[in-house]
Structure formats: C-alpha cells, structure tokens
C-alpha cells in the first residue's frame, strides 16, 4: 500500500504551484499518493500564506484540528510563507508539528521529511533551477514559475521577507517545461512570479539577458501552445514594448492584472510602489488604446496608514475611470518585518471597513453593468473545470468565465460559446460551434 499525503494549499497561484512541486517530489522520491481524507494520511502538509493576518490565526486553529483527526504516527508539516516568517515559533506553538519548510525551500521536502523538528526557512536559498517533476493538478493548464522572490520593497508587503530576493529562471528551462506540458496535452500555460514583467533582472548564473517581452515572444513560438497567461505584472514595468507585444501577439490572452493598491499618489509614495495615479492611468490608456478588448483586473488595499477621505476618493476616481473587470480588495493588515508596520497614523478600523464596503459596492455596480452588455456575445472558450451539476466551465481569451451544459469530453477543448444568462462571477452559455 502506498503512503498517503493530504495537502491543503492557501494563498496565491505560486503556492498552488509549490504544492504541485512538493506532490511531485514526494511521489517520485518517497512513493506518496495524494488523498482527500485527512484521517488516512501518513503525511499532512499545509502550504500557508502570510500576506494578511487572518490566515495566520486560521493556521493554528487548523493545525489543532489536524492533530486531533490525524491517524496515529502521521506527520504534520507546515510549509509556505508563514513557515518562512514564523519558523521555530510554529514548533513552540504547535509542538506536534514535525517540520517547518519555507516558501523558498520547497525543493527540500523529501529531506526535511526524515529529520524530526527540522526548520528549513533560508530565504537566500537559491532553488531557482530546481528541476521539478511533471505533476500538474490540471493536464489542460500548466502553471510555470518564471522567477522566485521579489526585489521590490512595497512597505505593506511581507513577501520579500518570506520569498527572498528575486531570481529569474533561465529561459531555456522555462521553454522546455512549457514544451513538456504542451506535449502532455496542455494548450494553455500560466506564467508565475511576484513581478513577472521584471523578468531577466537577475539570473543565478551566466545567462543571455532576456526580458519578459522577449520571453513571451520565445514561448509563443511553441507549436500547439495556444494560450499564454501570466500573473502578476507590476504597473511600473509596463513599458510600451511590453504593452505592444501583449496586444499584437495572438497567443497572449487579453487579460491583464494591474495591481493598483491605491489611487492616491501620496499613499502610493508611502507604499513605495514607484508610480503615481497619473502614470497608472497613462498605462491603462496606452493598453486600452492598442488592445481595446483587454480585460483588466486589480488589487486594492483600503485603510493604509495615513489614507484620508481625499486619498480614498482618489482610489474611487481611478476605479470609476478604469472600470476594472475584477477587483480583489483588502483591508490593510499590518505585517511583521514590513516598514508600514511602524507607521503610526493608523486608519480607524470602522472607517477602513466602510471604505471597503463602498469600494465593493461601486465595483459590483460596474461589473453588473459590464456583464449585462455581454448577453448574446460569442466567445472562444477553453474548457478546464468539470462542475458537479453537469456543467463544464472555461474561460474566454479575455478571462470571462462561462459554463455550459456538458460532460468531461469538453475538457481541454475550445468551443465558440454564446452567452445566454448573466451572473456576477460566472456566465452561462450554449455552444454554437
Ligand atoms: N506581487 C504581487 C503581490 C502579492 S501580494 C503584485 O504586485 O500583485 C497580493 C496582494 O495582497 C497585493 O497585491 C496586495 O493588494 C495584497 N496585500 C499585500 N500585503 C497586504 C497587507 N499587508 N494588507 C492587505 N493587503 C495586502
Ligand atoms: Fe509584495 Fe510589492 Fe513584491 S506587493 S510581492 S513587495 S511587488
């Protein structure tokens, strides 16, 4: 009987990919198979996120639950960003945990497995060329890391402290990984990094200088690869060359994440984002002028220290001007080891909550209006998810999620779909060709 692995993944797409890597390593080197049943697992892993505070509290309550439900002798390992920044403290607060493995150390999973109470959290560890096994949770869409870490110093963000300095993965390794995925049936690849369009800034060894735009060009030469997506680009690095390649390259999906964080130039400066309200709007204008069909999503933080009513109005201004297709909005959460943690001009909790509601209300109005205009449109949809109720869901090139009645034969297929009914997060349609 094979050993069983239960793995829970919190947080971002990069964490999902790290989990895929760990599953592959544990399968290849240790013979583990995954299970959804915690009680039969020999190894329980939780791959954590520490971007905001709430998930950290959740971690300890969940670990307690795992410890109660696990079978005798099963090991529990804590991985990811919270592992990186809490380290030893996790073993102190939850002594039944067997090991702690940082977000920059996932390649060491089979090593720490055999060392009781191991804590591997070196954020300078260079695993950028770690040759990963093939495991992918979806055969249709391949997540591929193109860089690790982040060189920015956004004052609210803990990521540079949990994932370390930015290192780009050599383009030939990325291209080989993409080709392998395509040979195994994926028609779409999803490039991952904290700062993808800063690609090429630093490699660990000697290497031809290749920037993100050039990487996209090279990847799009792969036969049978039809779609390329990526996250997250940074507004600061959206130069004209990149935006023009994005617009004209037919394999690059026309959906762009442009994390705004705040619409106030004063707050952006305090956040050390490197752009202003005006320069952000200028990039949106350039993008929409060369690529009118693009859908733009964003991340916004409300209640950052010092954010006045006027600053928040600036954020609403940008939202009204851009009309984002999707907004991920968060209340500011002070994080350890960040600069903003020491800022004293804290925004009242209630004010921050009210701002969050106001922003979300405005966003819902914008989305409802936009969605209503989509009724009857036809999109080329790539199907990737089988839903329980005999529906199969997929995405249009510009990231609209549409479901149709159908079965698993549709998975990994492209179809033209006409939108027949509208919901806020998902549309329903019927196949027309
Ligand atoms: N490199 C990514 C950011 C990763 S963190 C990017 O530039 O898009 C994902 C999002 O979490 C951020 O964009 C930000 O909106 C949010 N976030 C990060 N730190 C936060 C904090 N301390 N409080 C609230 N939201 C935060
Ligand atoms: Fe965080 Fe800013 Fe990097 S949000 S991940 S420090 S670009």
PDB file of N, CA and C and ligand atoms in Angstrom, residues 51 149-160 166 194-195 234 261 271-273, ligand 2:
ATOM      1  N   UNK A  51       0.260  36.891   3.683  1.00  0.00           N
ATOM      2  CA  UNK A  51       0.106  38.241   3.139  1.00  0.00           C
ATOM      3  C   UNK A  51      -0.770  39.117   4.033  1.00  0.00           C
ATOM      4  N   UNK A 149      10.899  34.852  -5.564  1.00  0.00           N
ATOM      5  CA  UNK A 149      11.217  36.022  -4.748  1.00  0.00           C
ATOM      6  C   UNK A 149      10.712  37.327  -5.344  1.00  0.00           C
ATOM      7  N   UNK A 150      11.002  38.435  -4.637  1.00  0.00           N
ATOM      8  CA  UNK A 150      10.594  39.751  -5.112  1.00  0.00           C
ATOM      9  C   UNK A 150      11.591  40.797  -4.624  1.00  0.00           C
ATOM     10  N   UNK A 151      12.067  41.628  -5.556  1.00  0.00           N
ATOM     11  CA  UNK A 151      13.058  42.656  -5.228  1.00  0.00           C
ATOM     12  C   UNK A 151      12.456  43.991  -4.822  1.00  0.00           C
ATOM     13  N   UNK A 152      11.122  44.102  -4.878  1.00  0.00           N
ATOM     14  CA  UNK A 152      10.506  45.368  -4.515  1.00  0.00           C
ATOM     15  C   UNK A 152      10.451  45.473  -2.989  1.00  0.00           C
ATOM     16  N   UNK A 153      10.109  46.662  -2.525  1.00  0.00           N
ATOM     17  CA  UNK A 153      10.044  46.841  -1.079  1.00  0.00           C
ATOM     18  C   UNK A 153       8.761  47.581  -0.730  1.00  0.00           C
ATOM     19  N   UNK A 154       7.635  47.138  -1.314  1.00  0.00           N
ATOM     20  CA  UNK A 154       6.349  47.766  -1.001  1.00  0.00           C
ATOM     21  C   UNK A 154       6.211  47.725   0.521  1.00  0.00           C
ATOM     22  N   UNK A 155       5.902  48.871   1.131  1.00  0.00           N
ATOM     23  CA  UNK A 155       6.047  48.966   2.588  1.00  0.00           C
ATOM     24  C   UNK A 155       5.021  48.142   3.358  1.00  0.00           C
ATOM     25  N   UNK A 156       3.950  47.704   2.669  1.00  0.00           N
ATOM     26  CA  UNK A 156       2.921  46.903   3.358  1.00  0.00           C
ATOM     27  C   UNK A 156       3.181  45.410   3.257  1.00  0.00           C
ATOM     28  N   UNK A 157       4.149  44.998   2.424  1.00  0.00           N
ATOM     29  CA  UNK A 157       4.159  43.605   1.960  1.00  0.00           C
ATOM     30  C   UNK A 157       5.235  42.740   2.608  1.00  0.00           C
ATOM     31  N   UNK A 158       4.837  41.577   3.053  1.00  0.00           N
ATOM     32  CA  UNK A 158       5.751  40.662   3.744  1.00  0.00           C
ATOM     33  C   UNK A 158       6.484  39.733   2.768  1.00  0.00           C
ATOM     34  N   UNK A 159       6.001  39.677   1.502  1.00  0.00           N
ATOM     35  CA  UNK A 159       6.519  38.669   0.565  1.00  0.00           C
ATOM     36  C   UNK A 159       8.055  38.692   0.395  1.00  0.00           C
ATOM     37  N   UNK A 160       8.697  39.878   0.255  1.00  0.00           N
ATOM     38  CA  UNK A 160      10.159  39.840   0.109  1.00  0.00           C
ATOM     39  C   UNK A 160      10.858  39.191   1.312  1.00  0.00           C
ATOM     40  N   UNK A 166      14.721  38.443  -5.697  1.00  0.00           N
ATOM     41  CA  UNK A 166      14.174  37.952  -6.961  1.00  0.00           C
ATOM     42  C   UNK A 166      15.262  37.287  -7.815  1.00  0.00           C
ATOM     43  N   UNK A 194       6.193  36.946  -8.671  1.00  0.00           N
ATOM     44  CA  UNK A 194       5.617  38.070  -7.915  1.00  0.00           C
ATOM     45  C   UNK A 194       5.624  39.330  -8.760  1.00  0.00           C
ATOM     46  N   UNK A 195       6.431  39.303  -9.816  1.00  0.00           N
ATOM     47  CA  UNK A 195       6.752  40.522 -10.524  1.00  0.00           C
ATOM     48  C   UNK A 195       7.174  40.132 -11.940  1.00  0.00           C
ATOM     49  N   UNK A 234       3.775  44.098 -12.792  1.00  0.00           N
ATOM     50  CA  UNK A 234       3.780  45.299 -11.955  1.00  0.00           C
ATOM     51  C   UNK A 234       3.564  46.511 -12.870  1.00  0.00           C
ATOM     52  N   UNK A 261      -3.337  49.055  -5.897  1.00  0.00           N
ATOM     53  CA  UNK A 261      -3.147  49.200  -4.428  1.00  0.00           C
ATOM     54  C   UNK A 261      -3.814  50.461  -3.889  1.00  0.00           C
ATOM     55  N   UNK A 271       3.578  53.799   0.090  1.00  0.00           N
ATOM     56  CA  UNK A 271       3.644  52.348  -0.140  1.00  0.00           C
ATOM     57  C   UNK A 271       4.911  51.945  -0.901  1.00  0.00           C
ATOM     58  N   UNK A 272       5.643  52.960  -1.431  1.00  0.00           N
ATOM     59  CA  UNK A 272       6.824  52.733  -2.280  1.00  0.00           C
ATOM     60  C   UNK A 272       6.491  51.870  -3.496  1.00  0.00           C
ATOM     61  N   UNK A 273       5.412  52.233  -4.191  1.00  0.00           N
ATOM     62  CA  UNK A 273       5.026  51.456  -5.372  1.00  0.00           C
ATOM     63  C   UNK A 273       5.748  51.911  -6.634  1.00  0.00           C
TER      64      UNK A 273
HETATM   65 FE1  LIG B   2       4.823  42.455  -2.433  1.00  0.00          FE
HETATM   66 FE2  LIG B   2       5.261  44.619  -3.806  1.00  0.00          FE
HETATM   67 FE3  LIG B   2       6.655  42.429  -4.294  1.00  0.00          FE
HETATM   68  S1  LIG B   2       3.275  43.794  -3.266  1.00  0.00           S
HETATM   69  S2  LIG B   2       5.321  40.742  -3.733  1.00  0.00           S
HETATM   70  S3  LIG B   2       6.717  43.639  -2.434  1.00  0.00           S
HETATM   71  S4  LIG B   2       5.821  43.874  -5.799  1.00  0.00           S
END
